[in-house]
Each structure stands twice: as structure tokens, then as C-alpha cells.
XYZ file of C-alpha atoms in Angstrom:
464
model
C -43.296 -151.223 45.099
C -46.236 -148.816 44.179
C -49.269 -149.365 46.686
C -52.783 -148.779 46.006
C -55.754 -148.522 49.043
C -59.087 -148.901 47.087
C -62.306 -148.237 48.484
C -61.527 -147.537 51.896
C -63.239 -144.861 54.718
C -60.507 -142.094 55.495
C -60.752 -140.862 58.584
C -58.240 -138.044 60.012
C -58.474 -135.535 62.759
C -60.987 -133.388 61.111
C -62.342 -135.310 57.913
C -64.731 -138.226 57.072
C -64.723 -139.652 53.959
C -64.167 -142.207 50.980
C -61.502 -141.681 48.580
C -58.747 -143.900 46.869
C -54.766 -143.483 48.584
C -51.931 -144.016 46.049
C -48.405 -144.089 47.228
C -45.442 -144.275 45.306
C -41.869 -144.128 46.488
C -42.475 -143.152 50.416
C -45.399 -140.274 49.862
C -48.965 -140.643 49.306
C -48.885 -138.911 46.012
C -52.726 -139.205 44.844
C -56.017 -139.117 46.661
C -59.277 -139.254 44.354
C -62.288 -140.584 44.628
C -61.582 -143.645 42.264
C -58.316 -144.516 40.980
C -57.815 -147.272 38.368
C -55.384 -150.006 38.956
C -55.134 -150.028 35.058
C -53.520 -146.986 35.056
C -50.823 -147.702 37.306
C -47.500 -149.445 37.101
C -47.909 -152.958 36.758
C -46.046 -154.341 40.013
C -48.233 -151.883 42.156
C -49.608 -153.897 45.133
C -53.682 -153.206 45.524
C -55.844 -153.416 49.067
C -58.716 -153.243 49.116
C -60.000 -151.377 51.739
C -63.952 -152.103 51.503
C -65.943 -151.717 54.442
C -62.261 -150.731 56.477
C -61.298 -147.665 57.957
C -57.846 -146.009 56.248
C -56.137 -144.025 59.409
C -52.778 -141.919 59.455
C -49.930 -143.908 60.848
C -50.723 -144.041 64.982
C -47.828 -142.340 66.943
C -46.820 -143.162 70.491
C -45.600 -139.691 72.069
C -44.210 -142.191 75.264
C -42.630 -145.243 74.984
C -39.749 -146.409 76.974
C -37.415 -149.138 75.472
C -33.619 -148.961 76.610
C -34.684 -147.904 79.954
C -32.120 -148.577 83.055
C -34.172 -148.293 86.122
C -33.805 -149.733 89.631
C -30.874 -151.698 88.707
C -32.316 -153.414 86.015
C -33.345 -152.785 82.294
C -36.070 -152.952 80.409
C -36.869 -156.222 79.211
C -37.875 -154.825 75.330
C -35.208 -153.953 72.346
C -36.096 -152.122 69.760
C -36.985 -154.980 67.411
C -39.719 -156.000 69.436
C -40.767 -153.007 70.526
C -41.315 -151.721 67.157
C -42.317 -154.756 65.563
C -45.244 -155.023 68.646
C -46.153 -151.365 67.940
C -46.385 -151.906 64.244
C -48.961 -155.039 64.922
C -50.970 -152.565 66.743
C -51.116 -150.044 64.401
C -48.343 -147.768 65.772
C -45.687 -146.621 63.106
C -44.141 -143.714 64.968
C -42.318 -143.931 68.479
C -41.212 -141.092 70.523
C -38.639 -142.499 73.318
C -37.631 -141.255 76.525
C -33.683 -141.005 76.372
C -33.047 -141.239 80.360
C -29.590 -140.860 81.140
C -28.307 -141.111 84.998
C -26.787 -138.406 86.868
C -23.376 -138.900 85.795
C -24.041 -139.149 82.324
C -23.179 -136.945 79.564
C -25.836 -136.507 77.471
C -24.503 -136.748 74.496
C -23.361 -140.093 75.316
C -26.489 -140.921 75.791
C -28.182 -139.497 72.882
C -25.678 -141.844 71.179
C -26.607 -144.483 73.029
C -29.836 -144.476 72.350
C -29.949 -143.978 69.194
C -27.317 -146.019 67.747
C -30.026 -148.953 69.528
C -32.754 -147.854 67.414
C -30.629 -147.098 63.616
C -29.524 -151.003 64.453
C -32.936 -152.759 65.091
C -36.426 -150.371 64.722
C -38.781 -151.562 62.274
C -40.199 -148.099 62.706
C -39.591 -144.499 62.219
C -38.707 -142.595 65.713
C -37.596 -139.491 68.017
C -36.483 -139.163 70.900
C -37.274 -136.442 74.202
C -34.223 -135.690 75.556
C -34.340 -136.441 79.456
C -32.213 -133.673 81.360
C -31.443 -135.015 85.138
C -28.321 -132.730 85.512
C -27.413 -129.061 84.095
C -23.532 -128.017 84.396
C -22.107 -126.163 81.740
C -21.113 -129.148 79.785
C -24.670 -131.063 79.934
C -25.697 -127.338 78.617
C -23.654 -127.419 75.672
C -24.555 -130.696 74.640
C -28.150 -130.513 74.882
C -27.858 -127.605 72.540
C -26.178 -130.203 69.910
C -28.576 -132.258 70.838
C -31.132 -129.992 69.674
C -29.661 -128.141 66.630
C -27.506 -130.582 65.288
C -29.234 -133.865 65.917
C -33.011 -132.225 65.309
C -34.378 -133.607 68.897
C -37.140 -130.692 69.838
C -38.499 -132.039 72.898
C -36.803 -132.493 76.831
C -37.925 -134.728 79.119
C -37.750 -133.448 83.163
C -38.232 -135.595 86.029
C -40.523 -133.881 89.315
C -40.162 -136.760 90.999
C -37.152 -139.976 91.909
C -35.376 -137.500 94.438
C -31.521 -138.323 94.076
C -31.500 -140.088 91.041
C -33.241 -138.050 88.068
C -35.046 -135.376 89.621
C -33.667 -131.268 88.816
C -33.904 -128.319 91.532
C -35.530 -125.360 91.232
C -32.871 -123.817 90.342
C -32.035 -125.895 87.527
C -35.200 -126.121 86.319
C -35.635 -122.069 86.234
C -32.472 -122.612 84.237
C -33.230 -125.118 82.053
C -36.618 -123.796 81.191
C -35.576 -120.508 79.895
C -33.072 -122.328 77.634
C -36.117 -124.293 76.571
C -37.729 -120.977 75.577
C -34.897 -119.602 73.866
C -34.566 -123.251 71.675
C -38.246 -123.307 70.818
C -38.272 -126.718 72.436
C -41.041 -127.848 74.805
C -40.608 -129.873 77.704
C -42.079 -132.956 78.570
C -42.943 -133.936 82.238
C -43.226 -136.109 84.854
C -45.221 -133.891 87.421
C -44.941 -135.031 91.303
C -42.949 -134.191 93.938
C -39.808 -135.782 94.326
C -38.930 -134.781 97.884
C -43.383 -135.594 99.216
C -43.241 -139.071 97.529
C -39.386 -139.899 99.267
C -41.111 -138.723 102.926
C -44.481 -141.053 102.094
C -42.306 -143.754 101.066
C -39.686 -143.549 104.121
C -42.874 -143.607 106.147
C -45.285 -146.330 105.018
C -42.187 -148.782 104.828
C -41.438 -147.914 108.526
C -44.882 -148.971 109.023
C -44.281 -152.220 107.009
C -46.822 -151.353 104.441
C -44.472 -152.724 101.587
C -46.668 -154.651 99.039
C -47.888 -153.261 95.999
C -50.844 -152.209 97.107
C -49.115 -149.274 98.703
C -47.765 -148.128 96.021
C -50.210 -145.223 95.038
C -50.787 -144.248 98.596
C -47.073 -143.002 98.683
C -47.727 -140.624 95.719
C -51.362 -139.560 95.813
C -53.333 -137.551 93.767
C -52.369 -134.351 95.575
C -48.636 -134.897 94.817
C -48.939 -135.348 91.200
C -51.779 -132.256 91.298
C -49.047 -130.537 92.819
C -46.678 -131.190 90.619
C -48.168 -130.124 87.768
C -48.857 -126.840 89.412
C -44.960 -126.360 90.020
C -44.291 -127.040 86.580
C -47.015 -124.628 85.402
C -45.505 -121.909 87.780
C -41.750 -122.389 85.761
C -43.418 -122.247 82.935
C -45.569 -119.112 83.386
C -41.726 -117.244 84.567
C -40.111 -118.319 81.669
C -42.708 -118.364 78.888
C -41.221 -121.845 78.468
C -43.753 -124.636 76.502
C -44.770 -127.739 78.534
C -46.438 -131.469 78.064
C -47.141 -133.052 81.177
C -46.882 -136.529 80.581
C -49.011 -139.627 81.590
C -51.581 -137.414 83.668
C -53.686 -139.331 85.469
C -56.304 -137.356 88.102
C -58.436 -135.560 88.272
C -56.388 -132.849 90.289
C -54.019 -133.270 87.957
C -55.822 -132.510 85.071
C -57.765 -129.381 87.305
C -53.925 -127.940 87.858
C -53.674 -127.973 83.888
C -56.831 -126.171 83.297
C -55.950 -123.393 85.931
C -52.681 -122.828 84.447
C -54.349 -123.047 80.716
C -56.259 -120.354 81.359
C -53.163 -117.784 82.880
C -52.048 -118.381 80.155
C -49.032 -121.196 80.602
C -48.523 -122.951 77.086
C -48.889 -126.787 78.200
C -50.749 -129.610 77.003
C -51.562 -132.503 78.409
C -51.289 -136.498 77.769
C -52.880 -139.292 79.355
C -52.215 -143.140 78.624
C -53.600 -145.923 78.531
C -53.546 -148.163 81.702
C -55.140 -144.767 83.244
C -57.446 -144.456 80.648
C -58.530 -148.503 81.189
C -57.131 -149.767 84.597
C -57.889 -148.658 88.173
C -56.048 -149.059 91.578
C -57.739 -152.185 92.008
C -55.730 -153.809 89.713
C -52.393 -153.046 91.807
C -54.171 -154.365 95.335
C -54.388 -157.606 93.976
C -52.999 -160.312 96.229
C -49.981 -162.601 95.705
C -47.828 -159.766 94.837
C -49.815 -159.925 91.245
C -50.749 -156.439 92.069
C -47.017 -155.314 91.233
C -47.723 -155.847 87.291
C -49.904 -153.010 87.525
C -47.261 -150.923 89.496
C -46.456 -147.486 87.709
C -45.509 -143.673 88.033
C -48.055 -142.029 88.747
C -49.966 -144.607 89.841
C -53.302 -146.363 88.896
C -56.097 -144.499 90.783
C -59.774 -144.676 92.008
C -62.097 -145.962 89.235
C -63.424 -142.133 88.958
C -60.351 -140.662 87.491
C -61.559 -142.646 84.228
C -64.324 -140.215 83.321
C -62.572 -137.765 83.799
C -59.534 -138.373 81.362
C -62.209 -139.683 78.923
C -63.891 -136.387 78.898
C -60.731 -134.247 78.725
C -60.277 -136.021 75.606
C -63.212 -135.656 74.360
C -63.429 -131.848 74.950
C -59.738 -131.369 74.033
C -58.307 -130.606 77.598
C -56.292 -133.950 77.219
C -54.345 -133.645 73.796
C -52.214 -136.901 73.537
C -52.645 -140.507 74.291
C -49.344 -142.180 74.556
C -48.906 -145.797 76.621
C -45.748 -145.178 78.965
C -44.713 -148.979 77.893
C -42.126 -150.043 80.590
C -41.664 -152.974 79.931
C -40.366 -155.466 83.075
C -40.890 -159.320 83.190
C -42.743 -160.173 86.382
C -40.633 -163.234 87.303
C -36.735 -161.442 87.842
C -37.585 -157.854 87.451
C -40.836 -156.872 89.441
C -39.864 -159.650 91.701
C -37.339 -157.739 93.154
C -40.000 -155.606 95.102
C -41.029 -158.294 97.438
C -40.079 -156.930 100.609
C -40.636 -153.610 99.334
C -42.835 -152.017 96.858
C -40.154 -149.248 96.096
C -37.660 -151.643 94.366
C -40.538 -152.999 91.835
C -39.670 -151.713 88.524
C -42.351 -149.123 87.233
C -44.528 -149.751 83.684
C -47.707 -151.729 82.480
C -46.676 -152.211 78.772
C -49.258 -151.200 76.067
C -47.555 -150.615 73.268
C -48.956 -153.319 70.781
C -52.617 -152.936 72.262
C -52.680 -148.858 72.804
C -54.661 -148.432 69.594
C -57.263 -151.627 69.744
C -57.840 -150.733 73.543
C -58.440 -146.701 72.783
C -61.172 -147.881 69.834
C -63.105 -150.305 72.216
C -63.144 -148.311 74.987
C -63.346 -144.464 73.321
C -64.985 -145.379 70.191
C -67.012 -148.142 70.521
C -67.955 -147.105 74.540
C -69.355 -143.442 73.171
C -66.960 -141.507 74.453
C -64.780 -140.134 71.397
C -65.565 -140.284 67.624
C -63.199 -141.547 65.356
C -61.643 -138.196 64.282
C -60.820 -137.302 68.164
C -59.460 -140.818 68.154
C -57.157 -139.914 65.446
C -55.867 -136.505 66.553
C -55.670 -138.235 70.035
C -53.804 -140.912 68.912
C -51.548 -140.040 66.016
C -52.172 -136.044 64.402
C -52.131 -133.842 67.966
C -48.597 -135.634 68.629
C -47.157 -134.938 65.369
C -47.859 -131.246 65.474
C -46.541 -131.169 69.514
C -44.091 -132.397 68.573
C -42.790 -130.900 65.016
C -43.768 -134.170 62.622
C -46.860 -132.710 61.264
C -47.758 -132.945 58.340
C -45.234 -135.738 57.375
C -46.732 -137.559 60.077
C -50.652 -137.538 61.655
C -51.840 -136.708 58.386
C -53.532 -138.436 55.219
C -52.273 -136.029 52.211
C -50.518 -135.670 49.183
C -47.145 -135.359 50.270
C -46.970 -136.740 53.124
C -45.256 -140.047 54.405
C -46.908 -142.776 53.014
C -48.023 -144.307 56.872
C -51.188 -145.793 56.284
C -53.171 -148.255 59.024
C -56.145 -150.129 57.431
C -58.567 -150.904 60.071
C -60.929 -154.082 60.291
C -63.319 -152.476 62.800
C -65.402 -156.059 62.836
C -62.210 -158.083 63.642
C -62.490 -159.811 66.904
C -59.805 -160.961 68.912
C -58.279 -161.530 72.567
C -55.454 -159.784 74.373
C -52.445 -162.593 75.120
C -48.972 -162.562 75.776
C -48.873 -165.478 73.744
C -49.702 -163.083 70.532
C -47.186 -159.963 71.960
C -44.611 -159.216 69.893
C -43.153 -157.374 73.011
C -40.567 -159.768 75.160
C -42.210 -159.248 78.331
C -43.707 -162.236 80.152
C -47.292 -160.937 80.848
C -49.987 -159.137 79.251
C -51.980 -156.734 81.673
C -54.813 -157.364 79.384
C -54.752 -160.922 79.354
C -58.014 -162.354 77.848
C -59.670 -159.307 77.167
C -62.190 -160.087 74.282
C -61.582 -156.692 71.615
C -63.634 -155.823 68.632
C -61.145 -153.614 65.836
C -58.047 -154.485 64.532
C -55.083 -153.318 62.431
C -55.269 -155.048 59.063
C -52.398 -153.411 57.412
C -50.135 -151.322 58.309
C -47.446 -149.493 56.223
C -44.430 -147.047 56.907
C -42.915 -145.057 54.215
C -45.018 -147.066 51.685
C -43.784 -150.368 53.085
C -46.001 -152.896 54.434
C -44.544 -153.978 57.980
C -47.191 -155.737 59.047
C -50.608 -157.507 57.927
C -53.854 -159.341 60.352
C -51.597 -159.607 63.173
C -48.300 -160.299 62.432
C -45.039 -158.800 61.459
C -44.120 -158.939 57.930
C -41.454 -156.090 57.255
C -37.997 -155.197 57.391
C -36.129 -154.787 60.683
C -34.065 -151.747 61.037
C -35.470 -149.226 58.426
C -37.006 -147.132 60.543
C -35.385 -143.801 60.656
C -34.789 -141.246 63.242
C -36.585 -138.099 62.465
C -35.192 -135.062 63.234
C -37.718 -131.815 64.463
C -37.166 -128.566 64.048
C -38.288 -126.611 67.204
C -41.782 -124.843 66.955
C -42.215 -123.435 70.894
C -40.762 -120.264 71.108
């Protein structure tokens, strides 16, 4: 059905303005100032847009949904997942494919993404995690890349013995990188620092959650990202360090920014909101807020709200990990290192971003989109299909009700997981419709669309 969005403010990374979107098929195939629904075919569906924003589909560069970890899996499918992204505004996902050590990768690739053809009400990609490098795991990736279209690795500085790479391999893996145009996305710590901390503080029977971030400080991830930056600078390899979320960290970017290193950096959105207060709460509730890296002092904030603002930070992506507190974080009791690792975000990424970016004064709207959606799609070899508003592209439109108020509940997640870190948070902004390929999936709240036609995207590699 032929969609019309009449009267509506378009806002984009770099432009402000009111104009008239009509799709047709899965493109936006006219923008003009006024389009008349007269002219059009007579089933085409009209919204109007009045006194709305009109946005570029949101992407989430870092979402976790099949995700073993600890012994356990994540608690999400890709029918919620997607349908609680596409409530929030989200109509790409990127997913972290995170084989074990024993895994082929291919398998997993399969794996993965035989999950999402079956049950994603949205379009997605995948970063390929690498957490071993033999000859065979080296041929596959290679399908993996040229065959399959998947542009983007995923590397692991930190879980010694059970995803992290040596030097060596990393030396290795990042010149194949370079050679495949394919950048590499991050987790920056130290695997070997955090397992000494760890071994340490639970000798000392510090094992609630509140000791959590003290076993991978600031210095570790800063560190981290320096290492990474190093590799990079050898090889001429391109690099994303994912979910940054210090200020050290962020420093360690900057440095290696300006020798030169091609990386970019992401933040998300518990780091951008939450602080390491959150995780010290007593009764164990602290170990909702447990992730990797951690939440920090309240002081980090600014500081990843700035880097946004001036461009240092490129991305905002949510790291949703999604683990029920009662059976899954439980299992950390007696020891904060066996509590599963995520604050999901993924249905309230966007709304929390616009009340506490936009509405706070700290980005305008067109840093929220390039933040958000456009900077993602172009990392990441989607732009302009995706992250843009133009003739041509895919018809993923979000019409925003920026006077909509509404509260944060689990009890109005779309995700399966049994708590909302945001619980009763009072928001201003909301996603009022939200379409992929043309298609309305969802409309003030709910879901309204078609499980399982999202499609995988493939990339063709841009990072040489």
C-alpha cells in the first residue's frame, strides 16, 4: 500500500525542514513541499504529520539477542526484540554473532541468522565476533564476508579463556581486516587485568554487585582502547570501539585519532543515563545494572554527552543484554562474576536519548539523528539506504510526537525480560509511527506489523 506523510518537520543529520514524504513500493520516491492526496492512487494510506517530527529509521549498531553467556542465554528472541525496537523507533539492528571457542564460524553465522530470517520484524546485520583464528575460522570468515555481505568483526579485549584473542591473533586478524575493507568492532579492556582484579576481590569476599566495576576500572578499559589503537596504527586496520564509557577511554581515542588510527567511537545508553550508583544498590538489586564495562562515577556523563556533541563519540547503540533478574542474574549471588552482563534498552534507546540529549541541551536534533541512526549506516556500509530521508532510499520513516508523555514499565516492554532499568521514569517524546520498507510495524506504542519480514542486509566493505 502507497503511504503518504503530510505536513510533517524532516529532520536528518544535516537538514531542517518541512516537506511532504511519498513512498511507494519500499522507497521514498517523492519529497516536495506539498503533495496532493488527489493525485495519488486511491488505496494510499495518509499521516498526517502536523506539528510531528519525520526522522530516518533509528538504527541500533549493538544489540545482543541469541547471546549464550555464563551458561545461560539471553532471555529475548528475535520477535520481541525487534518488535520492542520497532515500538521505540528502532527499524535497523546490528547483532553481535558471538560464537564460543570451539565454534566454527560459519556455523554460527548460520545460526544466527537462520534466528532472525524466522522471527525479525525488522531489517538487520550482523558483526561477526572472531574468538579463535586457525586456518579454517580464516577461511570462513572470508565467506562470511564476501559471500554473505557481513562488513564488520566483532573482537573481544577482555573474558580471558573464553572469547578473548592474543596478540598474535589479533596482529593477524587485523591485517586481514585491512585487506577485506572490514572494520572491527571492540570490546576494549584487558582480559588478563580484569581476571587478576577479579581473582583478588573475591579472595577478599567482596562478591556483590557492587564490586563489579572496581574489578575493571576505568584504567583497564582506557587501556584497552589504547592496545587496540596500537594494532590498528601497525596494520592500517579500521576500528569502532564499542560501548565506551570513560573518560580515559574516550582520552585513549582522541590520542590515537590524532596519529592518525582510523577508529570511531560508540557510547550507549545506560552510560549515557545511569551511574555506578545504580549497581551498589542493596539486596542484590544492584546486579540489574551489572554490565561490561561497567557503570561509572556520575562524571563520565558529561563527558560522553559532549563527545557527542562535538563528534568525538560517533554512534549511540544500547548493548541490550537482555537477562531476567529472577533465574539468570540470580545466579551471581555468591559471586558477582557469574551475574550475566546487560541493562536492556532497546525499546527505550531513542525516547531516553531525546529527553536527556535533546530536551536536556546537550545535542540538537540533527546530532541526535546522525547519532542515532545516519553515522551507523555509513560505519557500517547501509548508507544511504538506511540513515537517510531521500528519494531512493528505503522507505524507514519514524514519526515523532515530541509532546507525547509517557512512563518507562516493564509492563509496556515488548522485550521478555522481567524488569525495566527505567522503571517509572516520566518521558516527554514518543514514536508515533514507525515504518520499514514502506510498512507500518508499529503505531502510539504498540506493535502492529508483520513478524519475520525483516531482511538481512548484506554490506559491502568500505575500510580499506
Amino acid at each position: 500500500m502507497p503511504l503518504l506523510i503530510k505536513n510533517g518537520r524532516i529532520i536528518t543529520a544535516s537538514d531542517d525542514y518541512h516537506a511532504d514524504i511519498y513512498c511507494e513500493g519500499e522507497t521514498i520516491t517523492r519529497i516536495e513541499p506539498t503533495i496532493d492526496p488527489v493525485t495519488l492512487p486511491s488505496d494510499t494510506e495518509v499521516i498526517d504529520a502536523s506539528g510531528k517530527y519525520v526522522f530516518p529509521g533509528f538504527i541500533d549498531p549493538h544489540v545482543h539477542i541469541h547471546l549464550p553467556f555464563m551458561g545461560s542465554n539471553a532471555i529475548d528472541d528475535h520477535e520481541s526484540a525487534s518488535m520492542a525496537a520497532l515500538v521505540g523507533g528502532t527499524t535497523t539492528l546490528i547483532e553481535m554473532i558471538c560464537p564460543g571457542p570451539n565454534d566454527e564460524p560459519m556455523d554460527a553465522f548460520n545460526e544466527w541468522n537462520d534466528l532472525a530470517a524466522l522471527s525479525s520484524a525488522v531489517d538487520y546485520s550482523f558483526h561477526m565476533a572472531v574468538v579463535r583464528f586457525d586456518e579454517l575460522a580464516k577461511s570462513q570468515l572470508r565467506s562470511i564476508v564476501v559471500d554473505h555481505g557481513i562488513a564488520s568483526f566483532k573482537i573481544f579485549l577482555a573474558y580471558k579463556g573464553a572469547l578473548n584473542l592474543d596478540d598474535t591473533d589479533l596482529f593477524s586478524l587485523l591485517t586481514m581486516a585491512k585487506e577485506l575493507g572490514v572494520i572491527t568492532t571492540a570490546h576494549c579492556e584487558n582480559a588478563d587485568a580484569i581476571d587478576a582484579m577479579q581473582t583478588k576481590l573475591i579472595a577478599e569476599g567482596k562478591t556483590g554487585p557492587e564490586w563489579h566495576e572496581p574489578s575493571r576500572p576505568e584504567c583497564v578499559e582506557a587501556e584497552g582502547v589504547h592496545h587496540l589503537s596500537t594494532f590498528a596504527e601497525l596494520t592500517g586496520a579500521h576500528i569502532y570501539a564499542v560501548h565506551t564509557s570513560c573518560a580515559p577511554a574516550v582520552r585513549a581515542a582522541l590520542d590515537a585519532q590524532l596519529r592518525g588510527v582510523n577508529i570511531w567511537v560508540e557510547a550507549v545508553t545506560p552510560h549515557l543515563i545511569l551511574d555506578e550508583t545504580y549497581a551498589q544498590q542493596e539486596n542484590f538489586e544492584g546486579a540489574k545494572y551489572v554490565m561490561s564495562p561497567p557503570l561509572r562515577k556520575r562524571s563520565n556523563i558529561d563527558v560522553l554527552w559532549n563527545g557527542l556533541r562535538s563528534g568525538a563519540i560517533s554512534t549511540v547503540g544500547t548493548d541490550h543484554a537482555p537477562f531476567n533478574f529472577v533465574g539468570q542474574k540470580d545466579m551471581g549471588t555468591e559471586a558477582f562474576t557469574k551475574i550475566p552482563n546487560g541493562i536492556p534498552s532497546v525499546q527505550e534507546r531513542v525516547d531516553l536519548i531525546y529527553n536527556f540529549g535533546v530536551l536536556a541541551g546537550r545535542i540538537d536534533l540533527n546530532t541526535f539523528v546522525s547519532a542515532c541512526s545516519t553515522k551507523a549506516a555509513q560505519l557500517f556500509g547501509l548508507y544511504p539506504r538506511k540513515g537517510s530521508i531521500n528519494v531512493g532510499a528505503d522507505a524507514d520513516l519514524v514519526v515523532y510526537d515530541p509532546d507525547h508523555k509517557h512512563t518507562l514499565s516493564v509492563d509496556t516492554s515488548y522485550s521478555k525480560i522481567d524488569y525495566n532499568a527505567y522503571e517509572g521514569w516520566e518521558l516527554r517524546g514518543r514514536s508515533s509511527v514507525v515504518t520499514v520498507r514502506g510498512q507500518i510495524q508499529a503505531r502510539e506504542g504498540e506493535f502492529v506489523g508483520t513478524v519475520g519480514r525483516g531482511q538481512l542486509l548484506k554490506r559491502q566493505p568500505t575500510h580499506y
